[in-house]
Each structure stands twice: as C-alpha cells, then as structure tokens.
PDB file of C-alpha atoms in Angstrom:
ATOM      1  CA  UNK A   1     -15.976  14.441  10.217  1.00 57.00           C
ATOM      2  CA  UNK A   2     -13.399  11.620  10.015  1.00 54.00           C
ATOM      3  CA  UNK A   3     -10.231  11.292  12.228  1.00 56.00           C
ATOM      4  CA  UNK A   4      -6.761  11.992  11.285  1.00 55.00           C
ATOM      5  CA  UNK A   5      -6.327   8.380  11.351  1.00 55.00           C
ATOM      6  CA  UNK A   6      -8.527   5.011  11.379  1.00 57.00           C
ATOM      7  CA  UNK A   7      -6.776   1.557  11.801  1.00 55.00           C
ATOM      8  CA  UNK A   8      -8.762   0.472   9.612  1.00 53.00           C
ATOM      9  CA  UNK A   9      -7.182   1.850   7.032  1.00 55.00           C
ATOM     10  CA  UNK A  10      -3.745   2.087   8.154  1.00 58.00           C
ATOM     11  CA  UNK A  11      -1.234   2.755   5.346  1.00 53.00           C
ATOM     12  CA  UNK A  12       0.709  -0.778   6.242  1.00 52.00           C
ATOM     13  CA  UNK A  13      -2.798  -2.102   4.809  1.00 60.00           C
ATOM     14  CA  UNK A  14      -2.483  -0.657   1.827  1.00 69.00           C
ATOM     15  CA  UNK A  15      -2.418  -2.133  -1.833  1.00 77.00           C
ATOM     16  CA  UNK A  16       1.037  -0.927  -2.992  1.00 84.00           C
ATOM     17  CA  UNK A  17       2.903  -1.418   0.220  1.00 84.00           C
ATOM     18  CA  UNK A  18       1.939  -5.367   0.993  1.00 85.00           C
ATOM     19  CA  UNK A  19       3.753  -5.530  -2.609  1.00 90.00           C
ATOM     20  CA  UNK A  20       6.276  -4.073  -2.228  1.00 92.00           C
ATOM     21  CA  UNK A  21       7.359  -5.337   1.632  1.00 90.00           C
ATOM     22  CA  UNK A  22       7.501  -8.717  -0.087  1.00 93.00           C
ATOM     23  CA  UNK A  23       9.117  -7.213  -3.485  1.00 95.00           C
ATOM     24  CA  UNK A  24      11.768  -6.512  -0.910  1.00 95.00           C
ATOM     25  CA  UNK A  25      12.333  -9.644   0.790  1.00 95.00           C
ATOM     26  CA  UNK A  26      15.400 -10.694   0.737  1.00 92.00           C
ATOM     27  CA  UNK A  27      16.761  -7.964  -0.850  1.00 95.00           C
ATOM     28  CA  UNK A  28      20.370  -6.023   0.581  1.00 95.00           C
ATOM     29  CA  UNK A  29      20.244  -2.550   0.122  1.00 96.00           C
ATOM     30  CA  UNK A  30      23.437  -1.349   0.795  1.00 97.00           C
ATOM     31  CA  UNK A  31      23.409   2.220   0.340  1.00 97.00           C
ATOM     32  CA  UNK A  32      20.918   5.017  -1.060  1.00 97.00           C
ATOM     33  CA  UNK A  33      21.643   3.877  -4.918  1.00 98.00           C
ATOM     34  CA  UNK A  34      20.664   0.573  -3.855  1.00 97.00           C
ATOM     35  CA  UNK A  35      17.619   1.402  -2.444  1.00 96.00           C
ATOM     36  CA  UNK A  36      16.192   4.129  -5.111  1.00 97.00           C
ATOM     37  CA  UNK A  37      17.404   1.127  -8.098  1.00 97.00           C
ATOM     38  CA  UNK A  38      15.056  -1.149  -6.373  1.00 97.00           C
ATOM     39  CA  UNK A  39      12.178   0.910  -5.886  1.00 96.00           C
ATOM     40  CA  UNK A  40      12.502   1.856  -9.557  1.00 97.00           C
ATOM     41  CA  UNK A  41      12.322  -1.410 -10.256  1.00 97.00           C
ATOM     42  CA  UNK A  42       9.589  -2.502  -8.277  1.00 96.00           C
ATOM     43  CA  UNK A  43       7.494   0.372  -9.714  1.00 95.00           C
ATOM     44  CA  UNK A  44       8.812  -0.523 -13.572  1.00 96.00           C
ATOM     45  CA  UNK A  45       7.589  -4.678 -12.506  1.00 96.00           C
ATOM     46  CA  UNK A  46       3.678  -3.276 -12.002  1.00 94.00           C
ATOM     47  CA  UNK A  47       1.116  -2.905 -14.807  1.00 94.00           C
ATOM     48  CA  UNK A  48      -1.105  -0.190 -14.708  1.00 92.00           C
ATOM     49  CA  UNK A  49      -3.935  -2.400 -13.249  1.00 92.00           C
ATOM     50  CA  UNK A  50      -1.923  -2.968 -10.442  1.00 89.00           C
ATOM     51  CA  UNK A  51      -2.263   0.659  -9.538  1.00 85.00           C
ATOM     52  CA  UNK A  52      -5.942   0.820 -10.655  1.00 85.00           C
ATOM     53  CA  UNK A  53      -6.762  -1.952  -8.126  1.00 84.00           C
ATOM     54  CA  UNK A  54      -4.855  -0.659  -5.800  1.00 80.00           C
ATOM     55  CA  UNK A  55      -6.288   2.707  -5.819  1.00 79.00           C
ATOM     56  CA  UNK A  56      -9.843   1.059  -6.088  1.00 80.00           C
ATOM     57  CA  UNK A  57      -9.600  -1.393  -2.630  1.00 79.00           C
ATOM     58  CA  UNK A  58      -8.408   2.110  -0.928  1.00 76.00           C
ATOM     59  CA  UNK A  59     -11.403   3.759  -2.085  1.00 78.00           C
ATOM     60  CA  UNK A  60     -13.760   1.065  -1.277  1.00 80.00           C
ATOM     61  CA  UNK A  61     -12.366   0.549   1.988  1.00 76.00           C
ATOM     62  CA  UNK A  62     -12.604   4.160   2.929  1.00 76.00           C
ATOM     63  CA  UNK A  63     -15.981   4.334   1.900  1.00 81.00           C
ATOM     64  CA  UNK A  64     -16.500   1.273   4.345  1.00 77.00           C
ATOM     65  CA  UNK A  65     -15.173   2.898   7.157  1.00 74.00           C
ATOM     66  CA  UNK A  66     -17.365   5.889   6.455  1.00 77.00           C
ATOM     67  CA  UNK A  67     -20.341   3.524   6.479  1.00 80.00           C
ATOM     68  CA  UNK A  68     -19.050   2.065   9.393  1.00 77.00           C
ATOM     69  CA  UNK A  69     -19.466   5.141  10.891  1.00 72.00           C
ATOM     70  CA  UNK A  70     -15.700   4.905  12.113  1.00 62.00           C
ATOM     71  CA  UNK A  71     -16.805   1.364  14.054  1.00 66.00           C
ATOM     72  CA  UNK A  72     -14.367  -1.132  13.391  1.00 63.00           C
ATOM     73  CA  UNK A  73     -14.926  -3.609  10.434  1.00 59.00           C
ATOM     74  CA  UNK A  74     -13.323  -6.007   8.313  1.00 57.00           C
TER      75      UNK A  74
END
C-alpha cells in the first residue's frame, strides 16, 4: 500500500513541470488565448525524448520511494 501522496514525489518535482515553470518565465499571459498559445508552444518546443526522460525519472523515482519503503530519500 502506498499513500495518496509522498513528497517525494510531489508533482512540482516533476520532469515536465520544472520545464515548463521556466518556459514561462517572463512570459504575460493576458487572457485564456494567451495562455493555451503558450502551452502549445511549449509542448510543440519538446522532442519526444524529452517526454521519454521525463516519464523515465518519474518511474525510477517512484520505484525509489517504494524501495524506500515510503522513508524519505533523495
């Protein structure tokens, strides 16, 4: 059994949004448009190994924590 949630793998953490908080540094987004153009475009700026990465740190650090037996690690 896991929990609902671990901080150690708290979706903040995760591959795809580190890139894209910086992808949106510095950015204005002034209305909905603005923001669904620049998501597009973030996604449209990634290769595919970008994803496959991304996926594979989530799965490595899930099987960590299940290692971990839910302890804390880094």
């Amino acid at each position: 059994m896991h929990p609902p949630y671990s901080p150690d793998l708290s979706p903040t953490d995760y591959h795809f949004f580190k890139h894209f908080d910086n992808f949106l540094r510095e950015k204005i987004l002034r209305n909905k448009e603005d923001a669904v153009n620049t998501f597009v475009e973030f996604i449209h700026s990634r290769t595919p190994d970008f994803y496959c990465n991304g996926i594979g740190t989530l799965v490595k650090r899930r099987k960590n924590c299940i290692e971990s037996n839910e302890n804390y690690f880094d």
